[in-house]
């Protein structure tokens, strides 16, 4: 499983860090370790990301990402 992060989209809501601290730890480099938990759990937390900054790709399931912000929402950048 691969997890990618787009820093420009991150709203620092910390859903990832709170949801799965063993995978998402900003004090560490690299700060995302997808193998530190089972793929289903990592995918679930990635889908909780409110900004779409996190995405994952699973060999068995294809690509996934958090829901994009509602249409018409102001761009945080
Ligand atoms: S859940 Fe998404 S928006 Fe929140 S800190 Fe993590 S990457 Fe950033």
Short mmCIF file of N, CA and C and ligand atoms in Angstrom, two decimals:
data_model
loop_
_atom_site.label_atom_id
_atom_site.label_comp_id
_atom_site.label_asym_id
_atom_site.label_seq_id
_atom_site.Cartn_x
_atom_site.Cartn_y
_atom_site.Cartn_z
N UNK A 1 0.85 -1.19 0.00
CA UNK A 1 0.00 0.00 0.00
C UNK A 1 0.88 1.24 0.00
N UNK A 2 0.49 2.23 -0.77
CA UNK A 2 1.22 3.48 -0.84
C UNK A 2 0.31 4.60 -0.37
N UNK A 3 0.84 5.48 0.48
CA UNK A 3 0.08 6.65 0.91
C UNK A 3 0.85 7.89 0.47
N UNK A 4 0.18 8.80 -0.21
CA UNK A 4 0.84 10.03 -0.64
C UNK A 4 0.22 11.22 0.09
N UNK A 5 0.99 12.27 0.18
CA UNK A 5 0.58 13.45 0.93
C UNK A 5 0.87 14.70 0.11
N UNK A 6 -0.13 15.55 0.00
CA UNK A 6 0.01 16.80 -0.75
C UNK A 6 -0.03 17.94 0.27
N UNK A 7 1.14 18.45 0.63
CA UNK A 7 1.24 19.42 1.74
C UNK A 7 0.39 20.66 1.50
N UNK A 8 0.28 21.11 0.25
CA UNK A 8 -0.47 22.33 -0.05
C UNK A 8 -1.95 22.24 0.27
N UNK A 9 -2.49 21.00 0.34
CA UNK A 9 -3.92 20.83 0.62
C UNK A 9 -4.20 20.63 2.11
N UNK A 10 -3.18 20.28 2.89
CA UNK A 10 -3.37 19.90 4.29
C UNK A 10 -3.90 21.08 5.10
N UNK A 11 -4.97 20.80 5.86
CA UNK A 11 -5.56 21.85 6.73
C UNK A 11 -5.18 21.61 8.18
N UNK A 12 -4.27 20.70 8.41
CA UNK A 12 -3.77 20.43 9.76
C UNK A 12 -4.88 20.09 10.75
N UNK A 13 -5.87 19.38 10.26
CA UNK A 13 -6.97 18.97 11.13
C UNK A 13 -6.54 17.82 12.04
N UNK A 14 -5.42 17.19 11.70
CA UNK A 14 -4.82 16.13 12.52
C UNK A 14 -5.68 14.87 12.63
N UNK A 15 -6.66 14.71 11.73
CA UNK A 15 -7.44 13.47 11.72
C UNK A 15 -6.52 12.27 11.57
N UNK A 16 -5.51 12.43 10.75
CA UNK A 16 -4.59 11.32 10.48
C UNK A 16 -3.77 10.99 11.73
N UNK A 17 -3.18 12.01 12.34
CA UNK A 17 -2.30 11.80 13.50
C UNK A 17 -3.10 11.25 14.68
N UNK A 18 -4.30 11.77 14.88
CA UNK A 18 -5.13 11.28 15.99
C UNK A 18 -5.67 9.89 15.69
N UNK A 19 -5.99 9.65 14.44
CA UNK A 19 -6.61 8.39 14.07
C UNK A 19 -5.67 7.21 14.10
N UNK A 20 -4.42 7.44 13.72
CA UNK A 20 -3.48 6.33 13.61
C UNK A 20 -2.06 6.84 13.85
N UNK A 21 -1.75 7.15 15.11
CA UNK A 21 -0.44 7.75 15.42
C UNK A 21 0.75 6.87 15.07
N UNK A 22 0.55 5.55 15.03
CA UNK A 22 1.69 4.69 14.68
C UNK A 22 2.04 4.78 13.19
N UNK A 23 1.09 5.24 12.39
CA UNK A 23 1.35 5.41 10.95
C UNK A 23 1.70 6.86 10.63
N UNK A 24 0.94 7.78 11.22
CA UNK A 24 1.14 9.20 10.93
C UNK A 24 1.77 9.88 12.15
N UNK A 25 3.04 10.21 12.04
CA UNK A 25 3.76 10.83 13.15
C UNK A 25 4.63 11.94 12.58
N UNK A 26 4.20 13.18 12.79
CA UNK A 26 4.89 14.32 12.17
C UNK A 26 6.27 14.57 12.77
N UNK A 27 6.60 13.93 13.89
CA UNK A 27 7.91 14.10 14.49
C UNK A 27 8.95 13.19 13.84
N UNK A 28 8.49 12.32 12.94
CA UNK A 28 9.35 11.31 12.35
C UNK A 28 9.56 11.59 10.87
N UNK A 29 10.63 11.11 10.31
CA UNK A 29 10.84 11.19 8.86
C UNK A 29 11.21 9.82 8.33
N UNK A 30 10.51 9.27 7.34
CA UNK A 30 9.29 9.84 6.77
C UNK A 30 8.16 9.80 7.80
N UNK A 31 7.24 10.75 7.71
CA UNK A 31 6.22 10.85 8.75
C UNK A 31 5.04 9.91 8.53
N UNK A 32 4.95 9.31 7.33
CA UNK A 32 3.89 8.34 7.06
C UNK A 32 4.53 6.96 6.87
N UNK A 33 4.08 6.00 7.68
CA UNK A 33 4.56 4.62 7.54
C UNK A 33 3.35 3.71 7.33
N UNK A 34 2.95 3.55 6.09
CA UNK A 34 1.73 2.79 5.80
C UNK A 34 1.79 1.35 6.30
N UNK A 35 2.99 0.80 6.45
CA UNK A 35 3.10 -0.60 6.87
C UNK A 35 2.96 -0.80 8.37
N UNK A 36 2.81 0.29 9.12
CA UNK A 36 2.73 0.18 10.57
C UNK A 36 1.34 -0.24 11.06
N UNK A 37 0.39 -0.37 10.14
CA UNK A 37 -0.96 -0.84 10.50
C UNK A 37 -1.52 -1.60 9.30
N UNK A 38 -2.63 -2.30 9.51
CA UNK A 38 -3.15 -3.05 8.36
C UNK A 38 -3.78 -2.08 7.35
N UNK A 39 -3.73 -2.50 6.09
CA UNK A 39 -4.09 -1.63 4.98
C UNK A 39 -5.52 -1.08 5.09
N UNK A 40 -6.44 -1.91 5.57
CA UNK A 40 -7.82 -1.47 5.69
C UNK A 40 -7.96 -0.32 6.68
N UNK A 41 -7.23 -0.39 7.78
CA UNK A 41 -7.29 0.66 8.79
C UNK A 41 -6.65 1.93 8.27
N UNK A 42 -5.52 1.80 7.57
CA UNK A 42 -4.86 2.98 7.01
C UNK A 42 -5.79 3.64 5.99
N UNK A 43 -6.42 2.85 5.15
CA UNK A 43 -7.33 3.39 4.13
C UNK A 43 -8.48 4.15 4.79
N UNK A 44 -9.00 3.60 5.89
CA UNK A 44 -10.11 4.24 6.58
C UNK A 44 -9.71 5.62 7.10
N UNK A 45 -8.52 5.71 7.68
CA UNK A 45 -8.06 7.00 8.23
C UNK A 45 -7.75 7.98 7.09
N UNK A 46 -7.19 7.49 6.00
CA UNK A 46 -6.92 8.37 4.84
C UNK A 46 -8.23 8.95 4.33
N UNK A 47 -9.29 8.14 4.31
CA UNK A 47 -10.58 8.63 3.81
C UNK A 47 -11.18 9.68 4.73
N UNK A 48 -10.73 9.72 5.98
CA UNK A 48 -11.23 10.72 6.93
C UNK A 48 -10.58 12.08 6.74
N UNK A 49 -9.48 12.15 6.01
CA UNK A 49 -8.76 13.41 5.81
C UNK A 49 -9.71 14.42 5.17
N UNK A 50 -9.98 15.54 5.83
CA UNK A 50 -11.00 16.47 5.34
C UNK A 50 -10.56 17.29 4.13
N UNK A 51 -9.29 17.33 3.84
CA UNK A 51 -8.80 18.21 2.77
C UNK A 51 -8.48 17.48 1.47
N UNK A 52 -8.38 16.16 1.54
CA UNK A 52 -7.95 15.42 0.35
C UNK A 52 -6.45 15.41 0.18
N UNK A 53 -5.72 15.88 1.19
CA UNK A 53 -4.24 15.89 1.11
C UNK A 53 -3.67 14.48 1.08
N UNK A 54 -4.35 13.58 1.77
CA UNK A 54 -3.87 12.19 1.81
C UNK A 54 -4.58 11.36 0.75
N UNK A 55 -3.83 10.50 0.12
CA UNK A 55 -4.38 9.54 -0.83
C UNK A 55 -3.70 8.22 -0.60
N UNK A 56 -4.39 7.17 -0.98
CA UNK A 56 -3.74 5.88 -0.87
C UNK A 56 -3.97 5.08 -2.14
N UNK A 57 -3.10 4.12 -2.32
CA UNK A 57 -3.23 3.22 -3.45
C UNK A 57 -2.99 1.81 -2.94
N UNK A 58 -3.93 0.94 -3.20
CA UNK A 58 -3.79 -0.45 -2.76
C UNK A 58 -3.78 -1.34 -3.97
N UNK A 59 -2.86 -2.29 -3.93
CA UNK A 59 -2.74 -3.22 -5.06
C UNK A 59 -4.05 -3.98 -5.27
N UNK A 60 -4.76 -4.28 -4.17
CA UNK A 60 -5.96 -5.10 -4.29
C UNK A 60 -7.23 -4.29 -4.53
N UNK A 61 -7.16 -2.98 -4.36
CA UNK A 61 -8.39 -2.19 -4.40
C UNK A 61 -8.31 -1.00 -5.33
N UNK A 62 -7.12 -0.63 -5.78
CA UNK A 62 -7.00 0.55 -6.63
C UNK A 62 -6.82 1.80 -5.80
N UNK A 63 -7.04 2.93 -6.41
CA UNK A 63 -6.74 4.21 -5.78
C UNK A 63 -7.92 4.69 -4.93
N UNK A 64 -7.60 5.40 -3.87
CA UNK A 64 -8.65 5.98 -3.05
C UNK A 64 -8.20 7.30 -2.49
N UNK A 65 -9.14 8.10 -2.06
CA UNK A 65 -8.76 9.39 -1.49
C UNK A 65 -9.91 9.89 -0.65
N UNK A 66 -9.61 10.89 0.14
CA UNK A 66 -10.66 11.51 0.92
C UNK A 66 -11.61 12.23 -0.03
N UNK A 67 -12.83 12.42 0.40
CA UNK A 67 -13.79 13.13 -0.44
C UNK A 67 -13.31 14.55 -0.66
N UNK A 68 -13.45 15.08 -1.85
CA UNK A 68 -13.05 16.46 -2.08
C UNK A 68 -13.99 17.39 -1.34
N UNK A 69 -13.55 18.61 -1.05
CA UNK A 69 -14.42 19.56 -0.37
C UNK A 69 -15.66 19.79 -1.22
N UNK A 70 -16.78 20.18 -0.62
CA UNK A 70 -18.00 20.42 -1.40
C UNK A 70 -17.77 21.44 -2.51
N UNK A 71 -18.45 21.26 -3.63
CA UNK A 71 -18.31 22.17 -4.76
C UNK A 71 -18.64 23.59 -4.31
N UNK A 72 -17.83 24.51 -4.70
CA UNK A 72 -18.09 25.89 -4.35
C UNK A 72 -17.41 26.32 -3.07
N UNK A 73 -16.80 25.37 -2.35
CA UNK A 73 -16.11 25.72 -1.10
C UNK A 73 -14.89 26.57 -1.44
N UNK A 74 -14.57 27.49 -0.58
CA UNK A 74 -13.43 28.35 -0.80
C UNK A 74 -12.14 27.54 -0.78
N UNK A 75 -11.25 27.84 -1.67
CA UNK A 75 -9.96 27.17 -1.71
C UNK A 75 -9.11 27.72 -0.57
N UNK A 76 -8.58 26.84 0.31
CA UNK A 76 -7.79 27.33 1.45
C UNK A 76 -6.49 28.03 1.04
N UNK A 77 -6.04 27.80 -0.19
CA UNK A 77 -4.76 28.41 -0.58
C UNK A 77 -4.96 29.84 -1.02
S1 LIG B 1 -6.00 14.51 8.10
FE1 LIG B 1 -5.45 15.48 6.16
S2 LIG B 1 -5.77 17.65 6.53
FE2 LIG B 1 -5.65 16.68 8.52
S3 LIG B 1 -3.51 16.81 9.12
FE3 LIG B 1 -3.77 14.85 8.11
S4 LIG B 1 -3.25 15.26 5.99
FE4 LIG B 1 -3.62 17.23 6.93
#
